[in-house]
Amino acid sequence: MAVPSSISVPPTASPLFLRENEVRRGVELLFFGYTRLTRAIDEGLAEHGLGRAHHRALYFIARQPDLPISALLKILAITKQSLGRVLTDLSDRGLVETRAGDVDRRQKLLRLTPEGIQFEAQLFDALRNSLATAYAAAGQESVTGFWRVLEGLIPAEDKAMVVALQKDI
Amino acid sequence: MAVPSSISVPPTASPLFLRENEVRRGVELLFFGYTRLTRAIDEGLAEHGLGRAHHRALYFIARQPDLPISALLKILAITKQSLGRVLTDLSDRGLVETRAGDVDRRQKLLRLTPEGIQFEAQLFDALRNSLATAYAAAGQESVTGFWRVLEGLIPAEDKAMVVALQKDI
DNA sequence: AAGATGGGACAGCCATATTGACGTATCTTG
DNA sequence: CAAGATACGTCAATATGGCTGTCCCATCTT
């Protein structure tokens, strides 16, 4: 079938008018790559009766300890109510604790407990195994390209947030 | 905070023992890149009262017309019941049609209607805009690396399926 | 004729997200 | 100091997209 969104452009066309197959390849690899990577941690989460939403919170709290709730809300881009449930679950299991902000006492700063740190590390190991294998198979140059393309997918208004995450490592 | 899953390895260590920051960067870019890309199509879907699950089905049916249901189930890796609901919605809206398989008449071969073709193309345009911008900003070499790393994330047992998708473009 | 396979359908459940409204503590500013 | 903005919590209702288990029918295979 000739997929109708195909655009016939000569090779000299603007680089913004990519041939359809290059775009479809990216869409599909992103879909399969992302879903398969997340599956790597499902088992560990299920042992604690948790889901992927809990892992996302755990991950970013591990990444930026003393993260205020408002910052986590921006990162995850979900509603306060949705996050509230997730944080309640994590607190009940003793994986996350909060304390009042020192400069602004309305804030609650999130932090992993020692158990939370250990659990997040265990989940992270699964992610590392998957990504390390892919990185090694692709080579360092490819890894750089991988990062560059993904950075281009992040809208300008979110980019500062992602950069802030990565600057202290 | 010293995230405890960090492993201290000298630069000469095995490439499988990547430094933590390289792995975290990949995890985060994949998360933000994937979620932001999928957001590009939400508006178009909402206009028809559809969600992302519907788009995934539409996408792969567009990609491989006359796809049997069993093949779509393998691609999406969801249950027959979950897919059934999605396909019912798409049929009710006149976007997808089925016909009996010629070699095996138990099979139902899925295909987009002309309206479905047009709608999928419209959604695909949003994806193309996002990806084309990212590709152009990163450059062709980076795109190749992007593909290579993502391919490495797909488990061996799924790789044939993805390759099959991409060989006829 | 028996069994395997492709697909459909019913019932019920769970996880994760949403919106809207309201409450409380704390900070900021006129 | 009073007024308003902000950070967070919470209640209620709803939607989406998954899941399991079970049973059914048509068709293909042996």
JSON list of N, CA, C and O (backbone and C1' of nucleotides) in Angstrom, two decimals, chain C residues 2-27:
[
{"chain": "C", "resi": 2, "resn": "DA", "atom": "P", "xyz": [-14.77, -37.66, 17.62]},
{"chain": "C", "resi": 2, "resn": "DA", "atom": "O5'", "xyz": [-13.34, -36.95, 17.59]},
{"chain": "C", "resi": 2, "resn": "DA", "atom": "C5'", "xyz": [-12.16, -37.75, 17.43]},
{"chain": "C", "resi": 2, "resn": "DA", "atom": "C4'", "xyz": [-10.93, -36.93, 17.78]},
{"chain": "C", "resi": 2, "resn": "DA", "atom": "C3'", "xyz": [-11.14, -35.97, 18.95]},
{"chain": "C", "resi": 2, "resn": "DA", "atom": "O3'", "xyz": [-9.95, -35.97, 19.73]},
{"chain": "C", "resi": 2, "resn": "DA", "atom": "C1'", "xyz": [-10.63, -34.72, 17.00]},
{"chain": "C", "resi": 3, "resn": "DG", "atom": "P", "xyz": [-9.84, -35.05, 21.07]},
{"chain": "C", "resi": 3, "resn": "DG", "atom": "O5'", "xyz": [-8.86, -33.88, 20.58]},
{"chain": "C", "resi": 3, "resn": "DG", "atom": "C5'", "xyz": [-7.65, -34.24, 19.92]},
{"chain": "C", "resi": 3, "resn": "DG", "atom": "C4'", "xyz": [-7.04, -33.04, 19.26]},
{"chain": "C", "resi": 3, "resn": "DG", "atom": "C3'", "xyz": [-6.91, -31.81, 20.17]},
{"chain": "C", "resi": 3, "resn": "DG", "atom": "O3'", "xyz": [-5.59, -31.31, 20.00]},
{"chain": "C", "resi": 3, "resn": "DG", "atom": "C1'", "xyz": [-7.97, -31.20, 18.17]},
{"chain": "C", "resi": 4, "resn": "DA", "atom": "P", "xyz": [-4.99, -30.19, 20.99]},
{"chain": "C", "resi": 4, "resn": "DA", "atom": "O5'", "xyz": [-4.64, -29.05, 19.93]},
{"chain": "C", "resi": 4, "resn": "DA", "atom": "C5'", "xyz": [-3.91, -29.41, 18.76]},
{"chain": "C", "resi": 4, "resn": "DA", "atom": "C4'", "xyz": [-3.91, -28.24, 17.80]},
{"chain": "C", "resi": 4, "resn": "DA", "atom": "C3'", "xyz": [-3.64, -26.89, 18.47]},
{"chain": "C", "resi": 4, "resn": "DA", "atom": "O3'", "xyz": [-2.75, -26.17, 17.63]},
{"chain": "C", "resi": 4, "resn": "DA", "atom": "C1'", "xyz": [-5.69, -26.82, 17.30]},
{"chain": "C", "resi": 5, "resn": "DT", "atom": "P", "xyz": [-2.11, -24.81, 18.13]},
{"chain": "C", "resi": 5, "resn": "DT", "atom": "O5'", "xyz": [-2.95, -23.75, 17.29]},
{"chain": "C", "resi": 5, "resn": "DT", "atom": "C5'", "xyz": [-3.04, -23.92, 15.88]},
{"chain": "C", "resi": 5, "resn": "DT", "atom": "C4'", "xyz": [-4.01, -22.90, 15.33]},
{"chain": "C", "resi": 5, "resn": "DT", "atom": "C3'", "xyz": [-3.86, -21.51, 15.94]},
{"chain": "C", "resi": 5, "resn": "DT", "atom": "O3'", "xyz": [-3.73, -20.59, 14.88]},
{"chain": "C", "resi": 5, "resn": "DT", "atom": "C1'", "xyz": [-6.11, -22.18, 15.93]},
{"chain": "C", "resi": 6, "resn": "DG", "atom": "P", "xyz": [-3.42, -19.06, 15.12]},
{"chain": "C", "resi": 6, "resn": "DG", "atom": "O5'", "xyz": [-4.80, -18.41, 14.72]},
{"chain": "C", "resi": 6, "resn": "DG", "atom": "C5'", "xyz": [-5.20, -18.38, 13.34]},
{"chain": "C", "resi": 6, "resn": "DG", "atom": "C4'", "xyz": [-6.43, -17.52, 13.22]},
{"chain": "C", "resi": 6, "resn": "DG", "atom": "C3'", "xyz": [-6.30, -16.17, 13.93]},
{"chain": "C", "resi": 6, "resn": "DG", "atom": "O3'", "xyz": [-6.81, -15.15, 13.07]},
{"chain": "C", "resi": 6, "resn": "DG", "atom": "C1'", "xyz": [-8.15, -17.37, 14.80]},
{"chain": "C", "resi": 7, "resn": "DG", "atom": "P", "xyz": [-6.75, -13.63, 13.57]},
{"chain": "C", "resi": 7, "resn": "DG", "atom": "O5'", "xyz": [-8.15, -13.49, 14.32]},
{"chain": "C", "resi": 7, "resn": "DG", "atom": "C5'", "xyz": [-9.35, -13.59, 13.56]},
{"chain": "C", "resi": 7, "resn": "DG", "atom": "C4'", "xyz": [-10.53, -13.67, 14.47]},
{"chain": "C", "resi": 7, "resn": "DG", "atom": "C3'", "xyz": [-10.72, -12.48, 15.41]},
{"chain": "C", "resi": 7, "resn": "DG", "atom": "O3'", "xyz": [-11.77, -11.66, 14.91]},
{"chain": "C", "resi": 7, "resn": "DG", "atom": "C1'", "xyz": [-11.27, -14.58, 16.40]},
{"chain": "C", "resi": 8, "resn": "DG", "atom": "P", "xyz": [-12.29, -10.42, 15.73]},
{"chain": "C", "resi": 8, "resn": "DG", "atom": "O5'", "xyz": [-13.45, -11.04, 16.64]},
{"chain": "C", "resi": 8, "resn": "DG", "atom": "C5'", "xyz": [-14.56, -11.68, 15.99]},
{"chain": "C", "resi": 8, "resn": "DG", "atom": "C4'", "xyz": [-15.64, -11.95, 17.01]},
{"chain": "C", "resi": 8, "resn": "DG", "atom": "C3'", "xyz": [-15.96, -10.76, 17.91]},
{"chain": "C", "resi": 8, "resn": "DG", "atom": "O3'", "xyz": [-17.37, -10.64, 17.99]},
{"chain": "C", "resi": 8, "resn": "DG", "atom": "C1'", "xyz": [-15.40, -12.64, 19.24]},
{"chain": "C", "resi": 9, "resn": "DA", "atom": "P", "xyz": [-17.97, -9.38, 18.78]},
{"chain": "C", "resi": 9, "resn": "DA", "atom": "O5'", "xyz": [-18.26, -10.02, 20.22]},
{"chain": "C", "resi": 9, "resn": "DA", "atom": "C5'", "xyz": [-19.08, -11.18, 20.29]},
{"chain": "C", "resi": 9, "resn": "DA", "atom": "C4'", "xyz": [-19.33, -11.49, 21.75]},
{"chain": "C", "resi": 9, "resn": "DA", "atom": "C3'", "xyz": [-19.45, -10.23, 22.63]},
{"chain": "C", "resi": 9, "resn": "DA", "atom": "O3'", "xyz": [-20.59, -10.35, 23.45]},
{"chain": "C", "resi": 9, "resn": "DA", "atom": "C1'", "xyz": [-17.84, -11.70, 23.52]},
{"chain": "C", "resi": 10, "resn": "DC", "atom": "P", "xyz": [-21.10, -9.08, 24.30]},
{"chain": "C", "resi": 10, "resn": "DC", "atom": "O5'", "xyz": [-21.13, -9.66, 25.79]},
{"chain": "C", "resi": 10, "resn": "DC", "atom": "C5'", "xyz": [-21.70, -10.96, 26.03]},
{"chain": "C", "resi": 10, "resn": "DC", "atom": "C4'", "xyz": [-21.33, -11.39, 27.44]},
{"chain": "C", "resi": 10, "resn": "DC", "atom": "C3'", "xyz": [-21.33, -10.23, 28.42]},
{"chain": "C", "resi": 10, "resn": "DC", "atom": "O3'", "xyz": [-22.17, -10.48, 29.54]},
{"chain": "C", "resi": 10, "resn": "DC", "atom": "C1'", "xyz": [-19.27, -11.43, 28.50]},
{"chain": "C", "resi": 11, "resn": "DA", "atom": "P", "xyz": [-22.50, -9.18, 30.51]},
{"chain": "C", "resi": 11, "resn": "DA", "atom": "O5'", "xyz": [-21.73, -9.58, 31.83]},
{"chain": "C", "resi": 11, "resn": "DA", "atom": "C5'", "xyz": [-21.40, -10.93, 32.13]},
{"chain": "C", "resi": 11, "resn": "DA", "atom": "C4'", "xyz": [-20.38, -10.91, 33.25]},
{"chain": "C", "resi": 11, "resn": "DA", "atom": "C3'", "xyz": [-20.38, -9.61, 34.04]},
{"chain": "C", "resi": 11, "resn": "DA", "atom": "O3'", "xyz": [-20.51, -9.87, 35.42]},
{"chain": "C", "resi": 11, "resn": "DA", "atom": "C1'", "xyz": [-18.18, -10.12, 33.28]},
{"chain": "C", "resi": 12, "resn": "DG", "atom": "P", "xyz": [-20.64, -8.60, 36.47]},
{"chain": "C", "resi": 12, "resn": "DG", "atom": "O5'", "xyz": [-19.14, -8.46, 36.99]},
{"chain": "C", "resi": 12, "resn": "DG", "atom": "C5'", "xyz": [-18.43, -9.63, 37.36]},
{"chain": "C", "resi": 12, "resn": "DG", "atom": "C4'", "xyz": [-16.98, -9.26, 37.59]},
{"chain": "C", "resi": 12, "resn": "DG", "atom": "C3'", "xyz": [-16.81, -7.95, 38.36]},
{"chain": "C", "resi": 12, "resn": "DG", "atom": "O3'", "xyz": [-15.96, -8.19, 39.46]},
{"chain": "C", "resi": 12, "resn": "DG", "atom": "C1'", "xyz": [-15.43, -8.00, 36.46]},
{"chain": "C", "resi": 13, "resn": "DC", "atom": "P", "xyz": [-15.74, -7.08, 40.58]},
{"chain": "C", "resi": 13, "resn": "DC", "atom": "O5'", "xyz": [-14.21, -6.73, 40.31]},
{"chain": "C", "resi": 13, "resn": "DC", "atom": "C5'", "xyz": [-13.27, -7.80, 40.19]},
{"chain": "C", "resi": 13, "resn": "DC", "atom": "C4'", "xyz": [-11.95, -7.26, 39.71]},
{"chain": "C", "resi": 13, "resn": "DC", "atom": "C3'", "xyz": [-11.55, -5.97, 40.41]},
{"chain": "C", "resi": 13, "resn": "DC", "atom": "O3'", "xyz": [-10.35, -6.17, 41.11]},
{"chain": "C", "resi": 13, "resn": "DC", "atom": "C1'", "xyz": [-11.23, -5.84, 38.05]},
{"chain": "C", "resi": 14, "resn": "DC", "atom": "P", "xyz": [-9.79, -5.06, 42.11]},
{"chain": "C", "resi": 14, "resn": "DC", "atom": "O5'", "xyz": [-8.55, -4.47, 41.31]},
{"chain": "C", "resi": 14, "resn": "DC", "atom": "C5'", "xyz": [-7.69, -5.32, 40.56]},
{"chain": "C", "resi": 14, "resn": "DC", "atom": "C4'", "xyz": [-6.71, -4.48, 39.80]},
{"chain": "C", "resi": 14, "resn": "DC", "atom": "C3'", "xyz": [-6.29, -3.22, 40.57]},
{"chain": "C", "resi": 14, "resn": "DC", "atom": "O3'", "xyz": [-4.88, -3.10, 40.45]},
{"chain": "C", "resi": 14, "resn": "DC", "atom": "C1'", "xyz": [-7.13, -2.63, 38.42]},
{"chain": "C", "resi": 15, "resn": "DA", "atom": "P", "xyz": [-4.11, -2.01, 41.32]},
{"chain": "C", "resi": 15, "resn": "DA", "atom": "O5'", "xyz": [-3.60, -1.07, 40.14]},
{"chain": "C", "resi": 15, "resn": "DA", "atom": "C5'", "xyz": [-3.03, -1.67, 38.99]},
{"chain": "C", "resi": 15, "resn": "DA", "atom": "C4'", "xyz": [-2.60, -0.59, 38.03]},
{"chain": "C", "resi": 15, "resn": "DA", "atom": "C3'", "xyz": [-2.02, 0.65, 38.69]},
{"chain": "C", "resi": 15, "resn": "DA", "atom": "O3'", "xyz": [-0.91, 1.06, 37.90]},
{"chain": "C", "resi": 15, "resn": "DA", "atom": "C1'", "xyz": [-3.95, 1.24, 37.43]},
{"chain": "C", "resi": 16, "resn": "DT", "atom": "P", "xyz": [-0.03, 2.30, 38.34]},
{"chain": "C", "resi": 16, "resn": "DT", "atom": "O5'", "xyz": [-0.68, 3.51, 37.57]},
{"chain": "C", "resi": 16, "resn": "DT", "atom": "C5'", "xyz": [-0.69, 3.48, 36.15]},
{"chain": "C", "resi": 16, "resn": "DT", "atom": "C4'", "xyz": [-1.52, 4.60, 35.64]},
{"chain": "C", "resi": 16, "resn": "DT", "atom": "C3'", "xyz": [-1.17, 5.96, 36.25]},
{"chain": "C", "resi": 16, "resn": "DT", "atom": "O3'", "xyz": [-0.62, 6.76, 35.23]},
{"chain": "C", "resi": 16, "resn": "DT", "atom": "C1'", "xyz": [-3.50, 5.63, 36.01]},
{"chain": "C", "resi": 17, "resn": "DA", "atom": "P", "xyz": [0.07, 8.13, 35.58]},
{"chain": "C", "resi": 17, "resn": "DA", "atom": "O5'", "xyz": [-1.07, 9.24, 35.41]},
{"chain": "C", "resi": 17, "resn": "DA", "atom": "C5'", "xyz": [-1.32, 9.75, 34.16]},
{"chain": "C", "resi": 17, "resn": "DA", "atom": "C4'", "xyz": [-2.79, 9.99, 33.89]},
{"chain": "C", "resi": 17, "resn": "DA", "atom": "C3'", "xyz": [-3.40, 11.28, 34.43]},
{"chain": "C", "resi": 17, "resn": "DA", "atom": "O3'", "xyz": [-2.99, 12.39, 33.68]},
{"chain": "C", "resi": 17, "resn": "DA", "atom": "C1'", "xyz": [-4.96, 9.49, 34.43]},
{"chain": "C", "resi": 18, "resn": "DT", "atom": "P", "xyz": [-3.17, 13.82, 34.30]},
{"chain": "C", "resi": 18, "resn": "DT", "atom": "O5'", "xyz": [-4.72, 14.11, 34.08]},
{"chain": "C", "resi": 18, "resn": "DT", "atom": "C5'", "xyz": [-5.29, 13.99, 32.78]},
{"chain": "C", "resi": 18, "resn": "DT", "atom": "C4'", "xyz": [-6.79, 14.14, 32.87]},
{"chain": "C", "resi": 18, "resn": "DT", "atom": "C3'", "xyz": [-7.26, 15.39, 33.60]},
{"chain": "C", "resi": 18, "resn": "DT", "atom": "O3'", "xyz": [-7.29, 16.47, 32.69]},
{"chain": "C", "resi": 18, "resn": "DT", "atom": "C1'", "xyz": [-8.53, 13.49, 34.29]},
{"chain": "C", "resi": 19, "resn": "DT", "atom": "P", "xyz": [-7.30, 17.96, 33.26]},
{"chain": "C", "resi": 19, "resn": "DT", "atom": "O5'", "xyz": [-8.78, 18.15, 33.83]},
{"chain": "C", "resi": 19, "resn": "DT", "atom": "C5'", "xyz": [-9.90, 17.93, 33.00]},
{"chain": "C", "resi": 19, "resn": "DT", "atom": "C4'", "xyz": [-11.17, 18.19, 33.78]},
{"chain": "C", "resi": 19, "resn": "DT", "atom": "C3'", "xyz": [-11.18, 19.57, 34.45]},
{"chain": "C", "resi": 19, "resn": "DT", "atom": "O3'", "xyz": [-12.39, 20.22, 34.10]},
{"chain": "C", "resi": 19, "resn": "DT", "atom": "C1'", "xyz": [-11.59, 17.85, 36.07]},
{"chain": "C", "resi": 20, "resn": "DG", "atom": "P", "xyz": [-12.61, 21.76, 34.42]},
{"chain": "C", "resi": 20, "resn": "DG", "atom": "O5'", "xyz": [-13.26, 21.72, 35.88]},
{"chain": "C", "resi": 20, "resn": "DG", "atom": "C5'", "xyz": [-14.37, 20.88, 36.10]},
{"chain": "C", "resi": 20, "resn": "DG", "atom": "C4'", "xyz": [-14.80, 21.02, 37.54]},
{"chain": "C", "resi": 20, "resn": "DG", "atom": "C3'", "xyz": [-14.54, 22.40, 38.14]},
{"chain": "C", "resi": 20, "resn": "DG", "atom": "O3'", "xyz": [-15.69, 22.80, 38.86]},
{"chain": "C", "resi": 20, "resn": "DG", "atom": "C1'", "xyz": [-13.61, 20.72, 39.51]},
{"chain": "C", "resi": 21, "resn": "DA", "atom": "P", "xyz": [-15.80, 24.28, 39.47]},
{"chain": "C", "resi": 21, "resn": "DA", "atom": "O5'", "xyz": [-15.85, 23.98, 41.03]},
{"chain": "C", "resi": 21, "resn": "DA", "atom": "C5'", "xyz": [-16.53, 22.81, 41.48]},
{"chain": "C", "resi": 21, "resn": "DA", "atom": "C4'", "xyz": [-16.17, 22.58, 42.93]},
{"chain": "C", "resi": 21, "resn": "DA", "atom": "C3'", "xyz": [-15.95, 23.88, 43.71]},
{"chain": "C", "resi": 21, "resn": "DA", "atom": "O3'", "xyz": [-16.70, 23.83, 44.91]},
{"chain": "C", "resi": 21, "resn": "DA", "atom": "C1'", "xyz": [-14.12, 22.41, 43.99]},
{"chain": "C", "resi": 22, "resn": "DC", "atom": "P", "xyz": [-16.88, 25.17, 45.79]},
{"chain": "C", "resi": 22, "resn": "DC", "atom": "O5'", "xyz": [-15.99, 24.82, 47.06]},
{"chain": "C", "resi": 22, "resn": "DC", "atom": "C5'", "xyz": [-16.07, 23.51, 47.60]},
{"chain": "C", "resi": 22, "resn": "DC", "atom": "C4'", "xyz": [-14.90, 23.28, 48.51]},
{"chain": "C", "resi": 22, "resn": "DC", "atom": "C3'", "xyz": [-14.51, 24.50, 49.36]},
{"chain": "C", "resi": 22, "resn": "DC", "atom": "O3'", "xyz": [-14.64, 24.16, 50.72]},
{"chain": "C", "resi": 22, "resn": "DC", "atom": "C1'", "xyz": [-12.62, 23.44, 48.42]},
{"chain": "C", "resi": 23, "resn": "DG", "atom": "P", "xyz": [-14.29, 25.15, 51.90]},
{"chain": "C", "resi": 23, "resn": "DG", "atom": "O5'", "xyz": [-12.87, 24.56, 52.32]},
{"chain": "C", "resi": 23, "resn": "DG", "atom": "C5'", "xyz": [-12.78, 23.22, 52.83]},
{"chain": "C", "resi": 23, "resn": "DG", "atom": "C4'", "xyz": [-11.43, 23.05, 53.49]},
{"chain": "C", "resi": 23, "resn": "DG", "atom": "C3'", "xyz": [-11.01, 24.23, 54.37]},
{"chain": "C", "resi": 23, "resn": "DG", "atom": "O3'", "xyz": [-10.35, 23.76, 55.53]},
{"chain": "C", "resi": 23, "resn": "DG", "atom": "C1'", "xyz": [-9.42, 23.91, 52.65]},
{"chain": "C", "resi": 24, "resn": "DT", "atom": "P", "xyz": [-10.03, 24.79, 56.74]},
{"chain": "C", "resi": 24, "resn": "DT", "atom": "O5'", "xyz": [-8.49, 24.55, 57.00]},
{"chain": "C", "resi": 24, "resn": "DT", "atom": "C5'", "xyz": [-7.81, 23.45, 56.43]},
{"chain": "C", "resi": 24, "resn": "DT", "atom": "C4'", "xyz": [-6.33, 23.75, 56.44]},
{"chain": "C", "resi": 24, "resn": "DT", "atom": "C3'", "xyz": [-5.93, 24.95, 57.29]},
{"chain": "C", "resi": 24, "resn": "DT", "atom": "O3'", "xyz": [-4.69, 24.68, 57.88]},
{"chain": "C", "resi": 24, "resn": "DT", "atom": "C1'", "xyz": [-5.20, 25.27, 55.11]},
{"chain": "C", "resi": 25, "resn": "DA", "atom": "P", "xyz": [-4.21, 25.51, 59.21]},
{"chain": "C", "resi": 25, "resn": "DA", "atom": "O5'", "xyz": [-2.67, 25.72, 58.85]},
{"chain": "C", "resi": 25, "resn": "DA", "atom": "C5'", "xyz": [-1.93, 24.65, 58.30]},
{"chain": "C", "resi": 25, "resn": "DA", "atom": "C4'", "xyz": [-0.81, 25.22, 57.45]},
{"chain": "C", "resi": 25, "resn": "DA", "atom": "C3'", "xyz": [-0.04, 26.38, 58.10]},
{"chain": "C", "resi": 25, "resn": "DA", "atom": "O3'", "xyz": [1.33, 26.07, 58.04]},
{"chain": "C", "resi": 25, "resn": "DA", "atom": "C1'", "xyz": [-0.75, 26.97, 55.92]},
{"chain": "C", "resi": 26, "resn": "DT", "atom": "P", "xyz": [2.40, 26.94, 58.81]},
{"chain": "C", "resi": 26, "resn": "DT", "atom": "O5'", "xyz": [2.89, 27.90, 57.64]},
{"chain": "C", "resi": 26, "resn": "DT", "atom": "C5'", "xyz": [3.45, 27.30, 56.48]},
{"chain": "C", "resi": 26, "resn": "DT", "atom": "C4'", "xyz": [3.63, 28.36, 55.42]},
{"chain": "C", "resi": 26, "resn": "DT", "atom": "C3'", "xyz": [4.41, 29.60, 55.87]},
{"chain": "C", "resi": 26, "resn": "DT", "atom": "O3'", "xyz": [5.57, 29.66, 55.06]},
{"chain": "C", "resi": 26, "resn": "DT", "atom": "C1'", "xyz": [2.54, 30.16, 54.55]},
{"chain": "C", "resi": 27, "resn": "DC", "atom": "P", "xyz": [6.79, 30.59, 55.44]},
{"chain": "C", "resi": 27, "resn": "DC", "atom": "O5'", "xyz": [6.75, 31.58, 54.20]},
{"chain": "C", "resi": 27, "resn": "DC", "atom": "C5'", "xyz": [6.83, 31.04, 52.88]},
{"chain": "C", "resi": 27, "resn": "DC", "atom": "C4'", "xyz": [6.36, 32.07, 51.87]},
{"chain": "C", "resi": 27, "resn": "DC", "atom": "C3'", "xyz": [7.08, 33.42, 51.96]},
{"chain": "C", "resi": 27, "resn": "DC", "atom": "O3'", "xyz": [7.58, 33.75, 50.69]},
{"chain": "C", "resi": 27, "resn": "DC", "atom": "C1'", "xyz": [4.73, 33.72, 51.89]}
]
